[in-house]
PDB file of C-alpha atoms in Angstrom:
ATOM      1  CA  UNK A   1       9.472 -10.031  -3.454  1.00 87.00           C
ATOM      2  CA  UNK A   2       7.729 -13.058  -2.016  1.00 93.00           C
ATOM      3  CA  UNK A   3       9.759 -13.024   1.198  1.00 97.00           C
ATOM      4  CA  UNK A   4       9.252  -9.281   1.639  1.00 96.00           C
ATOM      5  CA  UNK A   5       5.526  -9.635   0.948  1.00 96.00           C
ATOM      6  CA  UNK A   6       5.088 -12.533   3.386  1.00 97.00           C
ATOM      7  CA  UNK A   7       7.109 -10.715   6.036  1.00 98.00           C
ATOM      8  CA  UNK A   8       4.953  -7.615   5.645  1.00 97.00           C
ATOM      9  CA  UNK A   9       1.750  -9.689   5.819  1.00 98.00           C
ATOM     10  CA  UNK A  10       2.930 -11.325   9.046  1.00 98.00           C
ATOM     11  CA  UNK A  11       3.764  -7.873  10.425  1.00 98.00           C
ATOM     12  CA  UNK A  12       0.313  -6.547   9.484  1.00 97.00           C
ATOM     13  CA  UNK A  13      -1.504  -9.474  11.050  1.00 98.00           C
ATOM     14  CA  UNK A  14       0.631  -9.112  14.172  1.00 98.00           C
ATOM     15  CA  UNK A  15      -0.290  -5.437  14.287  1.00 98.00           C
ATOM     16  CA  UNK A  16      -3.980  -6.364  14.000  1.00 98.00           C
ATOM     17  CA  UNK A  17      -3.521  -8.663  17.011  1.00 98.00           C
ATOM     18  CA  UNK A  18      -1.834  -5.940  19.074  1.00 98.00           C
ATOM     19  CA  UNK A  19      -4.418  -3.314  18.063  1.00 98.00           C
ATOM     20  CA  UNK A  20      -7.175  -5.718  19.079  1.00 97.00           C
ATOM     21  CA  UNK A  21      -5.424  -6.527  22.355  1.00 98.00           C
ATOM     22  CA  UNK A  22      -5.096  -2.793  23.109  1.00 98.00           C
ATOM     23  CA  UNK A  23      -8.803  -2.309  22.240  1.00 98.00           C
ATOM     24  CA  UNK A  24      -7.973   0.580  19.928  1.00 98.00           C
ATOM     25  CA  UNK A  25     -11.384   0.193  18.254  1.00 98.00           C
ATOM     26  CA  UNK A  26     -13.049   1.459  21.454  1.00 98.00           C
ATOM     27  CA  UNK A  27     -11.253   4.815  21.354  1.00 98.00           C
ATOM     28  CA  UNK A  28     -13.363   7.893  20.716  1.00 98.00           C
ATOM     29  CA  UNK A  29     -16.439   6.101  22.087  1.00 98.00           C
ATOM     30  CA  UNK A  30     -16.037   3.477  19.350  1.00 97.00           C
ATOM     31  CA  UNK A  31     -15.509   5.960  16.506  1.00 98.00           C
ATOM     32  CA  UNK A  32     -12.070   4.513  15.706  1.00 98.00           C
ATOM     33  CA  UNK A  33     -13.530   1.021  15.293  1.00 97.00           C
ATOM     34  CA  UNK A  34     -16.467   2.257  13.239  1.00 97.00           C
ATOM     35  CA  UNK A  35     -14.149   4.191  10.935  1.00 97.00           C
ATOM     36  CA  UNK A  36     -11.897   1.144  10.494  1.00 97.00           C
ATOM     37  CA  UNK A  37     -14.961  -0.972   9.704  1.00 97.00           C
ATOM     38  CA  UNK A  38     -16.168   1.559   7.108  1.00 97.00           C
ATOM     39  CA  UNK A  39     -12.726   1.577   5.482  1.00 97.00           C
ATOM     40  CA  UNK A  40     -12.653  -2.229   5.338  1.00 98.00           C
ATOM     41  CA  UNK A  41     -16.183  -2.359   3.917  1.00 98.00           C
ATOM     42  CA  UNK A  42     -15.311   0.174   1.197  1.00 97.00           C
ATOM     43  CA  UNK A  43     -12.152  -1.736   0.262  1.00 98.00           C
ATOM     44  CA  UNK A  44     -13.993  -5.090   0.109  1.00 98.00           C
ATOM     45  CA  UNK A  45     -16.750  -3.558  -2.043  1.00 98.00           C
ATOM     46  CA  UNK A  46     -14.346  -1.915  -4.513  1.00 98.00           C
ATOM     47  CA  UNK A  47     -14.685  -3.362  -8.043  1.00 98.00           C
ATOM     48  CA  UNK A  48     -11.611  -5.415  -8.994  1.00 98.00           C
ATOM     49  CA  UNK A  49     -10.691  -3.223 -11.982  1.00 98.00           C
ATOM     50  CA  UNK A  50     -10.721  -0.110  -9.824  1.00 98.00           C
ATOM     51  CA  UNK A  51      -8.734  -1.890  -7.106  1.00 98.00           C
ATOM     52  CA  UNK A  52      -6.112  -2.914  -9.690  1.00 98.00           C
ATOM     53  CA  UNK A  53      -5.881   0.616 -11.135  1.00 98.00           C
ATOM     54  CA  UNK A  54      -5.640   2.200  -7.681  1.00 98.00           C
ATOM     55  CA  UNK A  55      -2.943  -0.314  -6.751  1.00 97.00           C
ATOM     56  CA  UNK A  56      -1.012   0.460  -9.930  1.00 96.00           C
ATOM     57  CA  UNK A  57      -1.123   4.202  -9.293  1.00 96.00           C
ATOM     58  CA  UNK A  58      -0.284   3.731  -5.624  1.00 95.00           C
ATOM     59  CA  UNK A  59       2.888   1.788  -6.186  1.00 93.00           C
ATOM     60  CA  UNK A  60       4.057   4.257  -8.806  1.00 91.00           C
ATOM     61  CA  UNK A  61       3.968   6.877  -6.033  1.00 93.00           C
ATOM     62  CA  UNK A  62       5.518   4.530  -3.463  1.00 92.00           C
ATOM     63  CA  UNK A  63       8.398   3.777  -5.846  1.00 90.00           C
ATOM     64  CA  UNK A  64       8.768   7.492  -6.533  1.00 88.00           C
ATOM     65  CA  UNK A  65       9.085   8.030  -2.793  1.00 92.00           C
ATOM     66  CA  UNK A  66      11.748   5.334  -2.540  1.00 91.00           C
ATOM     67  CA  UNK A  67      13.599   6.764  -5.542  1.00 87.00           C
ATOM     68  CA  UNK A  68      13.529  10.264  -4.055  1.00 91.00           C
ATOM     69  CA  UNK A  69      14.623   8.991  -0.632  1.00 94.00           C
ATOM     70  CA  UNK A  70      17.643   7.292  -2.181  1.00 92.00           C
ATOM     71  CA  UNK A  71      18.858  10.736  -3.228  1.00 92.00           C
ATOM     72  CA  UNK A  72      18.793  12.046   0.330  1.00 92.00           C
ATOM     73  CA  UNK A  73      21.995  12.197   2.332  1.00 94.00           C
ATOM     74  CA  UNK A  74      20.575  12.603   5.828  1.00 96.00           C
ATOM     75  CA  UNK A  75      17.600  10.998   7.523  1.00 96.00           C
ATOM     76  CA  UNK A  76      15.711  14.298   7.421  1.00 95.00           C
ATOM     77  CA  UNK A  77      16.253  14.494   3.642  1.00 94.00           C
ATOM     78  CA  UNK A  78      14.914  10.975   3.195  1.00 95.00           C
ATOM     79  CA  UNK A  79      11.850  11.634   5.352  1.00 95.00           C
ATOM     80  CA  UNK A  80      11.061  14.832   3.475  1.00 95.00           C
ATOM     81  CA  UNK A  81      11.442  12.986   0.170  1.00 94.00           C
ATOM     82  CA  UNK A  82       8.826  10.360   1.039  1.00 94.00           C
ATOM     83  CA  UNK A  83       6.264  12.651   2.667  1.00 96.00           C
ATOM     84  CA  UNK A  84       4.713  14.048  -0.519  1.00 94.00           C
ATOM     85  CA  UNK A  85       4.365  10.844  -2.593  1.00 93.00           C
ATOM     86  CA  UNK A  86       2.989   8.867   0.377  1.00 93.00           C
ATOM     87  CA  UNK A  87       0.637  11.678   1.410  1.00 95.00           C
ATOM     88  CA  UNK A  88      -0.556  11.905  -2.190  1.00 95.00           C
ATOM     89  CA  UNK A  89      -1.433   8.210  -2.475  1.00 93.00           C
ATOM     90  CA  UNK A  90      -3.324   8.257   0.808  1.00 93.00           C
ATOM     91  CA  UNK A  91      -5.161  11.506   0.017  1.00 95.00           C
ATOM     92  CA  UNK A  92      -6.189  10.292  -3.456  1.00 95.00           C
ATOM     93  CA  UNK A  93      -7.542   6.986  -2.168  1.00 94.00           C
ATOM     94  CA  UNK A  94      -5.046   4.757  -3.940  1.00 97.00           C
ATOM     95  CA  UNK A  95      -4.682   1.179  -2.683  1.00 97.00           C
ATOM     96  CA  UNK A  96      -1.621  -0.497  -1.175  1.00 97.00           C
ATOM     97  CA  UNK A  97      -1.729  -4.240  -0.597  1.00 97.00           C
ATOM     98  CA  UNK A  98       0.224  -4.177   2.638  1.00 96.00           C
ATOM     99  CA  UNK A  99      -1.949  -1.443   4.144  1.00 96.00           C
ATOM    100  CA  UNK A 100      -4.964  -3.513   3.100  1.00 98.00           C
ATOM    101  CA  UNK A 101      -3.504  -6.523   4.907  1.00 98.00           C
ATOM    102  CA  UNK A 102      -4.055  -4.467   8.051  1.00 98.00           C
ATOM    103  CA  UNK A 103      -7.379  -2.776   7.308  1.00 97.00           C
ATOM    104  CA  UNK A 104      -9.244  -5.753   5.864  1.00 98.00           C
ATOM    105  CA  UNK A 105      -8.442  -8.299   8.619  1.00 98.00           C
ATOM    106  CA  UNK A 106      -9.019  -5.635  11.273  1.00 98.00           C
ATOM    107  CA  UNK A 107     -12.366  -4.735   9.719  1.00 97.00           C
ATOM    108  CA  UNK A 108     -13.346  -8.409   9.449  1.00 97.00           C
ATOM    109  CA  UNK A 109     -12.482  -8.854  13.114  1.00 97.00           C
ATOM    110  CA  UNK A 110     -14.664  -5.893  14.088  1.00 97.00           C
ATOM    111  CA  UNK A 111     -17.559  -6.847  11.788  1.00 97.00           C
ATOM    112  CA  UNK A 112     -20.180  -8.417  14.046  1.00 94.00           C
ATOM    113  CA  UNK A 113     -22.960  -8.092  11.418  1.00 95.00           C
ATOM    114  CA  UNK A 114     -21.001  -9.671   8.549  1.00 94.00           C
ATOM    115  CA  UNK A 115     -21.086  -6.566   6.345  1.00 95.00           C
ATOM    116  CA  UNK A 116     -17.491  -6.981   5.125  1.00 96.00           C
ATOM    117  CA  UNK A 117     -17.356  -9.617   2.414  1.00 96.00           C
ATOM    118  CA  UNK A 118     -14.556 -12.152   2.888  1.00 97.00           C
ATOM    119  CA  UNK A 119     -14.580 -12.823  -0.872  1.00 98.00           C
ATOM    120  CA  UNK A 120     -14.466  -9.070  -1.504  1.00 98.00           C
ATOM    121  CA  UNK A 121     -11.547  -8.691   0.915  1.00 98.00           C
ATOM    122  CA  UNK A 122      -9.621 -11.521  -0.764  1.00 98.00           C
ATOM    123  CA  UNK A 123     -10.383 -10.128  -4.225  1.00 98.00           C
ATOM    124  CA  UNK A 124      -9.243  -6.670  -3.160  1.00 98.00           C
ATOM    125  CA  UNK A 125      -5.943  -7.960  -1.826  1.00 98.00           C
ATOM    126  CA  UNK A 126      -5.331  -9.997  -5.002  1.00 98.00           C
ATOM    127  CA  UNK A 127      -6.233  -7.149  -7.386  1.00 98.00           C
ATOM    128  CA  UNK A 128      -4.352  -4.512  -5.410  1.00 98.00           C
ATOM    129  CA  UNK A 129      -1.272  -6.740  -5.104  1.00 98.00           C
ATOM    130  CA  UNK A 130      -1.297  -7.273  -8.881  1.00 97.00           C
ATOM    131  CA  UNK A 131      -1.730  -3.522  -9.390  1.00 97.00           C
ATOM    132  CA  UNK A 132       1.113  -2.739  -6.996  1.00 96.00           C
ATOM    133  CA  UNK A 133       3.400  -5.139  -8.857  1.00 94.00           C
ATOM    134  CA  UNK A 134       2.410  -3.680 -12.237  1.00 94.00           C
ATOM    135  CA  UNK A 135       2.819  -0.118 -10.986  1.00 92.00           C
ATOM    136  CA  UNK A 136       6.287  -0.767  -9.613  1.00 88.00           C
ATOM    137  CA  UNK A 137       7.547  -2.843 -12.528  1.00 89.00           C
ATOM    138  CA  UNK A 138       5.875  -1.198 -15.517  1.00 89.00           C
ATOM    139  CA  UNK A 139       5.294   2.411 -14.543  1.00 86.00           C
ATOM    140  CA  UNK A 140       8.533   2.865 -12.639  1.00 83.00           C
ATOM    141  CA  UNK A 141      11.162   0.224 -13.409  1.00 84.00           C
ATOM    142  CA  UNK A 142       9.943  -0.166 -16.995  1.00 86.00           C
ATOM    143  CA  UNK A 143      10.102   3.545 -17.678  1.00 85.00           C
ATOM    144  CA  UNK A 144      13.607   3.771 -16.192  1.00 82.00           C
ATOM    145  CA  UNK A 145      14.669   0.756 -18.267  1.00 85.00           C
ATOM    146  CA  UNK A 146      13.402   2.452 -21.428  1.00 88.00           C
ATOM    147  CA  UNK A 147      15.004   5.764 -20.494  1.00 85.00           C
ATOM    148  CA  UNK A 148      18.396   4.495 -19.340  1.00 84.00           C
ATOM    149  CA  UNK A 149      19.128   0.833 -20.065  1.00 78.00           C
ATOM    150  CA  UNK A 150      17.258  -0.492 -23.100  1.00 69.00           C
ATOM    151  CA  UNK A 151      19.384  -2.297 -25.593  1.00 67.00           C
ATOM    152  CA  UNK A 152      22.226  -2.700 -23.092  1.00 61.00           C
ATOM    153  CA  UNK A 153      23.169   0.973 -23.263  1.00 58.00           C
ATOM    154  CA  UNK A 154      23.982   2.888 -20.114  1.00 56.00           C
ATOM    155  CA  UNK A 155      24.297   6.597 -19.563  1.00 56.00           C
ATOM    156  CA  UNK A 156      28.050   6.334 -19.899  1.00 58.00           C
ATOM    157  CA  UNK A 157      27.856   4.188 -23.046  1.00 51.00           C
TER     158      UNK A 157
END
């Protein structure tokens, strides 16, 4: 988990650098940058309990998407399987730590007035990461363990 997390964080920060280099924030007469800044501000201002709960719910849907994709035989099957859970978590405003590792640093970079709290950004990432871990381990893996493996039993046994 730690290696995957660190690798994803490095990828997000690299993406922030490339997006900055490409001046993506200037697109739409600056509307793209302003929207990214508003997203970062909202994430940094989110109370920690809500951030945790949104992270928990998010990773339950992400794990559902992964689980569904594993059942697909072709690439098209796998893509179709992940579309609905991922679309749902985005549409409902759930929080994913890796996505936040892009939005929060990008918003901080764009924030010339200092309206995005660094402490709020760090708290969001910590709470959402904890929620993502709890959502994946308790709501998904834990439920499958209870349903299929508890007590050493398997479906065959």
